[in-house]
Coordinates of C-alpha atoms (C1' of nucleotides) in Angstrom, one line a residue:
Chain N
M1 CA 16.8 177.8 32.2
L2 CA 19.3 179.9 30.5
Q3 CA 18.9 179.7 26.8
I4 CA 20.2 181.5 23.7
V5 CA 18.0 180.2 21.0
P6 CA 14.6 180.6 22.4
S7 CA 14.9 184.2 22.3
A8 CA 12.3 184.5 19.6
G9 CA 10.0 181.9 20.9
F10 CA 9.0 179.1 23.2
S11 CA 11.4 176.4 23.6
P12 CA 10.2 173.4 25.5
P13 CA 12.6 171.9 28.1
S14 CA 15.2 170.0 26.2
S15 CA 18.3 168.0 26.9
T16 CA 20.0 170.1 24.4
D17 CA 20.8 173.2 26.3
Y18 CA 23.6 175.1 24.6
S19 CA 23.2 178.1 26.9
S20 CA 26.2 177.4 28.8
D21 CA 28.4 176.6 25.8
Y22 CA 27.8 179.6 23.6
A23 CA 27.6 183.3 24.2
V24 CA 27.5 186.2 22.0
D25 CA 31.2 186.3 22.0
D26 CA 31.3 183.0 20.3
F27 CA 29.8 184.3 17.1
D28 CA 31.7 186.1 14.6
L29 CA 29.0 188.5 13.3
P30 CA 31.2 190.2 10.7
L31 CA 31.6 187.0 9.0
L32 CA 28.3 187.6 7.7
P33 CA 28.3 189.3 4.3
G34 CA 27.8 193.0 4.2
P35 CA 25.3 193.9 1.6
M36 CA 22.4 191.7 2.5
D37 CA 20.1 193.2 0.2
S38 CA 20.3 190.2 -2.2
A39 CA 20.4 187.6 0.6
K40 CA 17.2 186.0 1.4
P41 CA 15.4 185.7 3.7
F42 CA 16.6 188.9 5.4
A43 CA 16.7 191.1 2.4
S44 CA 13.7 193.0 3.6
N45 CA 15.5 194.6 6.5
N46 CA 19.3 195.3 6.8
N47 CA 18.7 195.1 10.5
S48 CA 17.3 191.9 10.6
I49 CA 20.4 189.7 10.4
Q50 CA 22.0 191.9 13.2
Q51 CA 19.1 191.7 15.4
F52 CA 18.5 188.1 14.5
L53 CA 21.9 187.0 15.6
S54 CA 21.9 189.4 18.6
L55 CA 18.8 187.7 19.8
Y56 CA 20.5 184.4 19.2
C57 CA 23.6 185.1 21.0
D58 CA 22.3 186.6 24.1
N59 CA 22.9 184.3 27.1
N60 CA 23.0 186.9 29.8
S61 CA 19.5 186.9 30.8
P62 CA 17.3 183.8 30.8
A63 CA 14.3 185.1 29.2
S64 CA 15.4 188.2 27.6
V65 CA 16.1 189.0 24.0
F66 CA 17.9 192.1 24.9
P67 CA 21.4 191.7 23.5
S68 CA 24.3 192.1 25.7
V69 CA 26.2 194.3 23.4
D70 CA 29.7 193.4 23.9
T71 CA 31.5 195.2 21.3
C72 CA 35.1 194.8 20.9
M73 CA 38.1 196.3 19.6
T74 CA 41.4 194.7 18.9
K75 CA 44.9 195.0 18.2
D76 CA 45.7 191.7 16.7
P77 CA 46.1 189.3 18.5
I78 CA 44.8 191.1 21.6
T79 CA 41.1 191.7 22.1
F80 CA 39.4 193.8 24.6
Y81 CA 35.8 193.6 25.5
P82 CA 34.3 196.5 27.1
S83 CA 31.0 195.4 28.4
Y84 CA 28.1 197.8 28.2
D85 CA 26.2 195.9 31.0
N86 CA 26.6 198.4 33.7
F87 CA 25.0 201.1 31.9
Y88 CA 23.2 199.5 29.1
K89 CA 20.8 197.3 30.9
K90 CA 18.2 200.0 31.4
S91 CA 18.4 201.3 27.9
E92 CA 16.7 200.3 24.7
P93 CA 17.8 197.1 23.1
F94 CA 20.5 197.7 20.7
V95 CA 19.4 198.3 17.3
Y96 CA 22.2 198.9 14.8
D97 CA 21.3 201.3 12.1
K98 CA 24.0 201.5 9.6
S99 CA 22.9 204.9 8.7
N100 CA 23.7 206.2 12.1
D101 CA 26.0 204.2 14.1
W102 CA 24.9 205.6 17.3
S103 CA 21.2 205.4 17.0
G104 CA 21.1 202.5 19.3
Y105 CA 22.5 204.6 22.1
K106 CA 20.0 207.3 22.0
N107 CA 18.2 206.0 25.1
L108 CA 21.1 205.4 27.3
P109 CA 20.4 206.2 31.0
D110 CA 21.2 209.6 32.2
S111 CA 24.0 208.3 34.4
F112 CA 25.8 207.5 31.3
S113 CA 27.8 210.4 30.3
A114 CA 30.2 208.8 27.8
K115 CA 28.0 209.1 24.9
P116 CA 29.8 209.2 21.7
V117 CA 29.5 212.9 21.3
A118 CA 32.6 214.9 20.7
K119 CA 33.3 218.0 22.9
N120 CA 33.4 220.1 19.8
N121 CA 29.9 218.9 18.7
Q122 CA 31.6 216.8 16.0
A123 CA 29.2 214.5 14.5
A124 CA 29.8 211.1 16.0
N125 CA 29.1 209.0 13.0
K126 CA 31.1 206.0 12.3
N127 CA 33.9 207.6 10.3
T128 CA 34.4 210.6 12.4
F129 CA 34.4 208.5 15.4
L130 CA 37.2 206.4 14.0
D131 CA 39.2 209.6 13.4
M132 CA 38.5 211.1 16.8
D133 CA 41.2 211.4 19.3
M134 CA 40.4 210.2 22.7
N135 CA 40.9 213.7 23.9
D136 CA 37.8 214.6 22.0
W137 CA 35.6 212.4 24.0
D138 CA 33.2 214.0 26.4
C139 CA 33.5 211.1 28.8
K140 CA 33.3 211.0 32.5
S141 CA 34.0 208.4 35.0
D142 CA 31.2 206.1 33.8
W143 CA 33.9 204.2 31.9
D144 CA 35.3 203.2 35.1
D145 CA 32.4 200.8 35.5
V146 CA 33.1 199.2 32.3
R147 CA 34.2 195.7 32.8
V148 CA 37.2 194.8 30.8
Q149 CA 38.2 191.4 29.8
T150 CA 41.1 190.1 27.9
S151 CA 40.2 187.8 25.4
V152 CA 41.4 184.3 25.3
Q153 CA 40.1 183.8 21.8
S154 CA 42.4 184.1 18.9
V155 CA 41.5 187.1 17.0
T156 CA 42.1 187.9 13.5
S157 CA 41.1 190.9 11.5
C158 CA 38.5 190.2 9.2
S159 CA 39.3 190.5 5.6
S160 CA 37.1 192.4 3.3
S161 CA 35.9 189.1 1.8
C162 CA 34.2 188.2 5.0
A163 CA 33.3 191.4 6.6
S164 CA 31.8 194.6 5.9
P165 CA 31.6 197.8 8.1
D166 CA 27.9 197.8 7.2
F167 CA 27.3 195.0 9.6
H168 CA 29.6 195.8 12.4
L169 CA 28.8 196.8 15.9
P170 CA 29.8 200.4 16.5
P171 CA 33.2 200.4 17.9
A172 CA 33.6 201.3 21.4
T173 CA 36.7 202.9 22.7
P174 CA 36.7 203.5 26.4
P175 CA 39.2 206.3 26.9
D176 CA 40.8 204.4 29.8
F177 CA 41.8 201.8 27.4
H178 CA 43.4 204.2 25.0
S179 CA 45.5 205.7 27.7
I180 CA 46.9 202.4 28.9
L181 CA 46.8 200.0 26.1
P182 CA 48.6 199.8 22.8
L183 CA 45.7 200.4 20.6
D184 CA 47.4 202.4 17.8
D185 CA 46.2 200.5 14.9
V186 CA 42.7 199.6 16.1
K187 CA 40.8 197.9 13.4
P188 CA 37.2 198.9 13.6
E189 CA 35.7 196.0 11.8
V190 CA 37.3 193.3 14.1
S191 CA 35.4 191.1 16.2
L192 CA 35.6 187.6 17.3
N193 CA 36.6 185.0 14.8
L194 CA 34.4 181.9 15.3
Q195 CA 36.4 180.0 12.9
N196 CA 39.6 180.4 14.8
L197 CA 37.8 180.0 18.1
L198 CA 36.2 176.8 17.2
N199 CA 38.8 175.3 15.0
D200 CA 41.7 175.4 17.3
K201 CA 40.6 176.3 20.8
T202 CA 43.6 175.0 22.4
T203 CA 45.9 177.1 20.4
A204 CA 43.5 180.1 20.9
A205 CA 43.7 179.7 24.6
E206 CA 47.5 179.3 24.7
K207 CA 47.8 182.3 22.5
A208 CA 45.5 184.1 24.9
A209 CA 47.7 183.1 27.9
E210 CA 50.6 184.4 26.1
T211 CA 48.8 187.4 25.2
K212 CA 47.7 188.2 28.7
S213 CA 51.2 187.5 29.9
E214 CA 52.4 189.9 27.3
L215 CA 49.8 192.5 28.2
L216 CA 50.7 192.2 31.8
R217 CA 54.3 192.6 31.0
S218 CA 53.6 195.7 28.8
I219 CA 51.2 197.3 31.4
L220 CA 53.6 196.8 34.2
E221 CA 56.4 198.3 32.2
K222 CA 54.2 201.2 31.1
S223 CA 52.7 201.8 34.3
P224 CA 55.1 201.9 37.0
L225 CA 52.5 203.1 39.5
E226 CA 50.9 199.8 39.2
N227 CA 54.2 197.8 39.3
P228 CA 54.9 196.7 42.7
R229 CA 58.5 196.5 41.8
S230 CA 58.6 200.1 40.9
G231 CA 58.9 201.2 44.3
D232 CA 56.1 203.6 43.9
D233 CA 53.6 203.1 46.5
K234 CA 51.0 205.3 45.2
A235 CA 47.6 204.5 46.9
E236 CA 45.3 202.2 45.1
G237 CA 42.4 204.0 43.5
T238 CA 44.0 207.3 43.0
D239 CA 44.1 206.9 39.2
D240 CA 41.0 205.9 37.3
N241 CA 43.2 204.2 34.7
H242 CA 44.7 201.9 37.2
K243 CA 41.3 201.3 38.7
L244 CA 40.3 200.0 35.3
L245 CA 43.6 198.0 35.1
R246 CA 42.8 196.4 38.4
E247 CA 39.4 195.3 37.0
V248 CA 41.4 193.6 34.3
L249 CA 43.7 191.8 36.7
K250 CA 41.0 190.9 38.9
D251 CA 39.0 189.2 36.4
T252 CA 40.0 185.6 36.5
S253 CA 36.9 184.2 35.1
F254 CA 38.9 183.3 32.0
Q255 CA 40.8 180.9 33.9
K256 CA 38.0 178.7 34.7
K257 CA 36.4 179.0 31.3
Y258 CA 39.5 178.0 29.4
N259 CA 41.1 175.8 32.0
L260 CA 44.2 177.8 32.5
R261 CA 46.6 177.4 35.2
P262 CA 48.4 180.4 36.5
F263 CA 52.3 180.6 36.5
D264 CA 54.8 183.0 37.3
I265 CA 56.5 184.9 34.5
E266 CA 60.0 185.6 35.4
G267 CA 58.9 187.6 38.5
L268 CA 57.1 190.1 36.3
G269 CA 53.6 188.8 36.8
T270 CA 51.3 185.8 36.2
G271 CA 50.9 184.0 33.1
F272 CA 48.6 181.2 32.2
Q273 CA 48.9 177.8 30.9
M274 CA 46.5 175.3 29.4
E275 CA 45.6 172.3 31.4
A276 CA 43.9 169.2 30.2
K277 CA 40.4 170.2 28.9
D278 CA 37.4 168.4 29.5
K279 CA 36.0 166.8 26.4
P280 CA 32.8 168.3 25.4
E281 CA 29.7 166.5 26.3
K282 CA 29.1 163.8 23.8
G283 CA 26.4 164.7 21.4
S284 CA 26.4 168.4 22.3
L285 CA 26.6 171.0 19.7
K286 CA 29.9 172.0 21.1
E287 CA 31.2 168.6 20.5
E288 CA 29.9 168.7 16.9
V289 CA 31.5 172.0 16.4
C290 CA 34.7 171.0 17.8
D291 CA 34.6 168.0 15.7
M292 CA 34.4 170.1 12.5
N293 CA 37.3 171.0 10.7
L294 CA 36.0 174.6 10.5
T295 CA 36.8 176.3 7.4
E296 CA 35.0 179.4 6.7
G297 CA 32.3 177.5 4.9
S298 CA 31.8 174.8 7.4
I299 CA 30.5 177.3 9.9
A300 CA 27.4 176.9 7.9
P301 CA 26.2 174.0 9.8
V302 CA 26.5 175.9 13.2
L303 CA 24.4 178.7 11.8
S304 CA 22.1 176.2 10.2
K305 CA 21.5 174.5 13.5
A306 CA 20.9 177.8 15.1
I307 CA 18.3 178.9 12.6
E308 CA 16.7 175.5 12.7
Q309 CA 16.4 175.8 16.5
L310 CA 15.2 179.4 16.3
M311 CA 12.5 178.5 13.8
Q312 CA 11.5 175.4 15.8
D313 CA 11.1 177.8 18.8
V314 CA 8.8 180.0 16.9
D315 CA 6.8 177.1 15.8
N316 CA 6.5 175.8 19.3
T317 CA 5.4 179.2 20.4
S318 CA 2.7 179.3 17.7
I319 CA 1.5 175.9 18.8
M320 CA 1.5 176.9 22.4
L321 CA -0.3 180.1 21.8
G322 CA -2.6 178.4 19.3
I323 CA -2.0 181.0 16.6
P324 CA -0.9 180.6 13.0
R325 CA 2.6 180.6 12.1
D326 CA 1.9 183.3 9.7
P327 CA 1.6 186.6 11.5
K328 CA -0.5 187.9 8.5
K329 CA -3.2 185.4 9.5
W330 CA -3.4 186.6 13.1
S331 CA -6.7 187.9 14.3
V332 CA -6.8 190.9 16.6
E333 CA -7.0 188.4 19.5
D334 CA -4.0 186.5 18.1
V335 CA -2.0 189.8 18.0
R336 CA -3.0 190.5 21.6
G337 CA -2.0 187.0 22.6
W338 CA 1.4 187.2 20.9
L339 CA 2.0 190.6 22.5
L340 CA 0.9 189.4 25.9
W341 CA 3.2 186.4 25.6
N342 CA 6.1 188.7 24.6
S343 CA 5.3 190.9 27.5
R344 CA 5.4 188.1 30.0
Q345 CA 8.1 186.2 28.4
H346 CA 10.5 189.2 28.2
N347 CA 9.0 191.5 30.8
L348 CA 8.3 194.1 28.3
P349 CA 6.2 197.2 29.0
I350 CA 3.6 196.9 26.2
S351 CA 0.4 198.7 26.1
I352 CA -1.4 195.9 24.4
D353 CA -4.5 198.3 23.8
L354 CA -2.3 200.3 21.4
F355 CA -2.1 197.1 19.2
N356 CA -5.7 196.6 18.7
I357 CA -5.0 195.5 15.0
T358 CA -5.0 192.4 13.0
G359 CA -1.9 190.4 12.0
A360 CA -2.0 191.9 8.6
A361 CA -1.9 195.3 9.9
L362 CA 0.8 194.4 12.3
T363 CA 3.0 193.0 9.8
S364 CA 2.6 196.1 7.7
M365 CA 4.0 198.3 10.4
N366 CA 7.5 199.4 10.1
E367 CA 10.0 199.9 13.1
Q368 CA 9.1 203.3 13.6
D369 CA 5.4 202.4 14.0
F370 CA 6.4 199.9 16.7
Q371 CA 8.6 202.4 18.4
Q372 CA 5.6 204.9 18.4
R373 CA 3.3 202.4 20.0
A374 CA 5.8 200.8 22.3
P375 CA 8.6 203.3 22.9
Q376 CA 10.5 201.1 25.2
C377 CA 10.5 197.9 23.3
G378 CA 9.2 198.6 19.9
G379 CA 12.4 197.8 18.2
L380 CA 12.5 194.4 19.9
L381 CA 9.0 193.6 19.0
Y382 CA 9.6 194.6 15.5
A383 CA 12.7 192.3 15.4
Q384 CA 10.7 189.5 16.9
L385 CA 7.9 189.8 14.3
E386 CA 10.5 190.0 11.6
I387 CA 11.6 186.4 12.7
W388 CA 8.1 185.2 12.8
K389 CA 7.6 186.6 9.3
V390 CA 10.5 184.8 7.9
N391 CA 9.6 181.7 9.6
S392 CA 6.1 181.9 8.0
M393 CA 7.5 181.9 4.6
E394 CA 6.7 178.3 3.5
D395 CA 9.3 178.6 0.7
T396 CA 11.9 180.0 2.9
H397 CA 15.1 178.8 1.8
L398 CA 17.6 179.1 4.7
D399 CA 20.8 178.6 2.8
V400 CA 23.3 179.4 5.5
N401 CA 26.0 179.2 3.1
N402 CA 24.7 182.2 1.4
L403 CA 25.3 184.1 4.5
L404 CA 28.8 183.3 4.5
C405 CA 29.5 183.7 0.9
D406 CA 30.4 186.7 -1.0
V407 CA 26.9 188.3 -2.0
N408 CA 28.3 188.8 -5.4
T409 CA 28.4 185.1 -6.0
T410 CA 25.8 183.8 -8.1
Q411 CA 23.0 182.4 -5.9
S412 CA 21.0 179.3 -7.0
A413 CA 17.3 179.3 -6.7
P414 CA 15.8 177.9 -3.7
S415 CA 15.2 174.2 -4.0
I416 CA 12.3 172.8 -2.1
E417 CA 11.9 169.2 -1.9
V418 CA 8.3 168.4 -1.5
S419 CA 7.5 164.8 -0.1
D420 CA 5.3 162.6 -2.1
E421 CA 2.7 162.4 0.7
D422 CA -0.8 163.2 0.0
D423 CA -2.3 166.5 0.7
D424 CA -3.1 165.8 4.4
E425 CA 0.1 167.2 5.5
D426 CA 2.6 169.8 4.4
E427 CA 5.5 167.5 5.1
E428 CA 7.9 169.3 2.8
M429 CA 11.6 169.2 3.6
I430 CA 13.7 172.1 3.4
D431 CA 16.7 171.3 1.4
I432 CA 19.5 173.3 2.7
S433 CA 21.7 172.5 -0.2
P434 CA 24.8 174.5 -0.6
S435 CA 24.5 177.2 -3.3
C436 CA 28.2 178.1 -3.0
S437 CA 31.2 176.0 -2.0
P438 CA 32.3 174.4 0.1
P439 CA 29.3 172.1 0.3
L440 CA 27.7 171.3 3.7
P441 CA 28.5 168.1 5.5
S442 CA 26.2 165.1 5.2
S443 CA 23.2 166.4 7.0
T444 CA 22.1 168.9 4.5
K445 CA 18.5 168.2 4.7
V446 CA 16.7 169.5 7.7
A447 CA 13.2 168.5 8.4
S448 CA 10.9 171.4 8.3
R449 CA 9.8 173.0 11.5
G450 CA 7.4 170.8 13.4
S451 CA 7.7 167.9 11.0
G452 CA 10.3 166.1 12.9
S453 CA 9.5 162.8 14.7
H454 CA 10.3 164.3 18.1
I455 CA 7.1 166.3 18.2
H456 CA 4.8 165.5 21.1
L457 CA 1.4 164.5 20.4
W458 CA -0.2 167.4 22.3
Q459 CA 1.9 169.7 20.1
F460 CA 0.8 167.9 17.0
L461 CA -2.9 168.2 18.1
K462 CA -2.5 171.8 18.7
E463 CA -0.8 172.2 15.3
L464 CA -3.9 170.6 13.7
L465 CA -6.2 172.8 15.7
A466 CA -4.3 175.8 14.7
S467 CA -5.1 175.2 11.0
P468 CA -8.9 174.8 11.0
Q469 CA -9.1 175.5 7.3
T470 CA -6.9 172.4 6.8
H471 CA -7.9 170.1 9.5
G472 CA -11.1 171.5 10.8
S473 CA -12.9 168.5 9.4
C474 CA -10.9 166.1 11.6
I475 CA -10.3 168.1 14.8
R476 CA -11.7 171.3 15.9
W477 CA -12.0 173.5 19.1
L478 CA -15.2 173.3 21.0
D479 CA -14.1 175.8 23.6
R480 CA -10.9 177.4 22.6
S481 CA -10.7 179.4 25.9
K482 CA -10.8 176.3 28.0
G483 CA -8.9 174.3 25.7
V484 CA -11.7 171.9 24.9
F485 CA -11.5 170.1 21.6
K486 CA -13.1 167.4 19.7
I487 CA -11.8 164.8 17.4
E488 CA -14.2 164.6 14.5
D489 CA -12.5 162.0 12.6
S490 CA -10.4 159.7 14.8
V491 CA -9.2 157.6 12.0
R492 CA -7.8 160.4 10.0
V493 CA -6.1 162.2 13.2
A494 CA -4.6 158.8 14.1
R495 CA -3.4 158.5 10.4
L496 CA -1.9 161.9 10.4
W497 CA -0.2 161.2 13.7
G498 CA 1.2 157.9 12.4
K499 CA 2.4 159.7 9.3
R500 CA 4.1 162.3 11.3
K501 CA 5.7 159.8 13.5
N502 CA 6.5 157.4 10.8
R503 CA 4.3 154.8 12.5
P504 CA 2.2 153.2 9.9
A505 CA 0.4 151.1 12.4
M506 CA -0.8 154.0 14.4
N507 CA -4.5 153.9 15.2
Y508 CA -6.9 155.9 17.4
D509 CA -6.8 153.3 20.1
K510 CA -3.0 153.9 20.4
L511 CA -3.3 157.6 20.1
S512 CA -6.0 157.9 22.7
R513 CA -3.9 155.9 25.0
S514 CA -1.1 158.3 24.5
I515 CA -3.6 161.2 25.2
R516 CA -4.6 159.5 28.4
Q517 CA -1.1 159.5 29.5
Y518 CA -1.3 163.1 29.5
Y519 CA -3.9 162.9 32.2
K520 CA -1.2 162.1 34.7
K521 CA 1.2 164.6 33.4
G522 CA -1.2 167.5 33.6
I523 CA -1.1 168.3 30.0
M524 CA -4.7 167.2 29.4
K525 CA -7.6 166.3 31.5
K526 CA -11.0 164.8 31.2
T527 CA -13.7 167.2 30.4
E528 CA -16.3 168.2 32.9
R529 CA -19.0 166.4 31.2
S530 CA -17.5 163.2 29.7
Q531 CA -18.1 163.1 25.8
R532 CA -16.7 160.9 23.4
L533 CA -13.8 162.1 21.4
V534 CA -13.6 165.3 23.5
Y535 CA -10.5 166.2 25.3
Q536 CA -9.3 169.1 27.1
F537 CA -5.8 170.7 27.5
C538 CA -4.7 171.9 30.9
T539 CA -3.4 175.3 31.3
P540 CA -0.9 176.6 30.1
Y541 CA -1.0 174.0 27.3
S542 CA -4.4 175.4 26.1
L543 CA -2.9 178.9 25.8
Chain Z
dG1 C1' -19.6 147.8 18.4
dA2 C1' -17.1 151.9 19.3
dA3 C1' -14.9 154.5 22.5
dA4 C1' -12.9 155.3 27.1
dA5 C1' -9.9 153.9 30.7
dG6 C1' -6.0 152.0 32.5
dG7 C1' -2.1 148.3 33.3
dA8 C1' 2.1 146.7 31.6
dG9 C1' 6.1 146.1 28.8
dA10 C1' 9.1 147.5 24.8
dG11 C1' 11.9 150.6 22.4
dG12 C1' 14.1 154.8 21.1
dA13 C1' 16.4 159.0 22.2
Chain M
dT1 C1' 14.6 158.7 32.5
dC2 C1' 11.2 160.2 29.6
dC3 C1' 8.0 159.6 26.0
dT4 C1' 5.5 157.0 23.0
dC5 C1' 4.0 152.7 21.1
dT6 C1' 1.9 148.4 21.5
dC7 C1' -1.1 145.0 23.4
dC8 C1' -4.2 143.9 26.5
dT9 C1' -8.5 143.7 29.5
dT10 C1' -12.5 145.9 31.4
dT11 C1' -16.0 149.3 31.5
dT12 C1' -19.2 152.6 29.6
dC13 C1' -22.0 154.7 26.1

DNA sequence: GAAAAGGAGAGGA
DNA sequence: TCCTCTCCTTTTC
């Protein structure tokens, strides 16, 4: 199943699959404030937010957290998206280091010769890069493979209030582009504007259609060799620029995506016109987003949902693996299990023996330590662990609005609303109350991870089993490796389950009936030797 | 008597 | 449709 959110964890099959609806292109990363040092919970690492959203926005590979780094450059209102897929897929996952814009490219495959190194050995940092002339590039034909798409999103340049160069992907400037496209005043900090995209998609698509038409006209006028009316019959493929251009013209995927109908533009080429759009599926995130009158501040619910889902996935993974949510509490075996899971889930080459350490030691490692032990995926593991660390903060205040506000704005203290339940359960609600205007819509309170009523009984039981210090008196593992556990206090377990599900009448009879339903589903099975109050998870649920 | 096992129907998402 | 709750009966320990 294609998924974007579960990049950092396990997400059980759900009817809410946003994968087809959103891509990395749909998020306006630069909307995030620049200096994140004062913004919790990512203050510990400036890379975190970038990695976090990169993980989030990837929908190009089903089980991968490798971001498809589609950087963009734009001349408002035109945007071009050179994709790095063709050469990037074998390299390290992108890690943006603001101190060195090109650090993420250090492991590009040998075939990629268009590394951002100037011919005159000019340092290719961000500033010099922006000042470099295309003739300074030591680029070969690899750019020919760069897929180019015209954007159908409405693009605006980000103002300084919502964007900071510190958090922008390094601009990429394929030389071929520069030679054929009007990019005289390229703004390095420009990327997609989620607000415009979501707020007025129709207008955006129409603009894009117009844009593409204008682009075609411009190209055709500037490039007589490609203009069939020019009378020049130069053979196809004799000019790399035109090869690139052909890629642009051949790419019609945007038509389907935005429901555009081609039409002829005064004989100059093909334009595109909006057709009736299908209404987003009811109840989908997309519909919710479309229904929002998206101001800059109202993007918060979108991010809030994304973060909520990500945290839920991390929780699901911790339950599935039977490890604590807090990586600091991991045993050596837990660490190995987590690494093994990541290795399998994302097909990462990890030498697990090099991580024969506890969770406390693991969490104290920096990114370089990870890179040393896992040269090919250390950065990714580090980013994954960062998310887990954030998720483990019980008092984490995920105030998405803070991410969208000027960091100089005074930030209110985290507000945690703790339920008045007894100490059986940590049923606190995370209050995502706005700390800066505008306020969030009605659903400002989000149930903390795992405390929702949608949790399955087997997940709940594993959650209890994962916290023996708290619930060991009522449920415990008999044989962890086989997934055999015993309910020591059936009344209490049933009461906890009823509390979680808001079913005051729950009792063990009903709970055990639900457990028995799992026999048919293959989630649980009877133990080899029938024992009272002893149940056994089936693999992989026991993992 | 408590727990296990399972049939059957209801209800919510 | 799936999952869980609820009620019920019968069997087992």
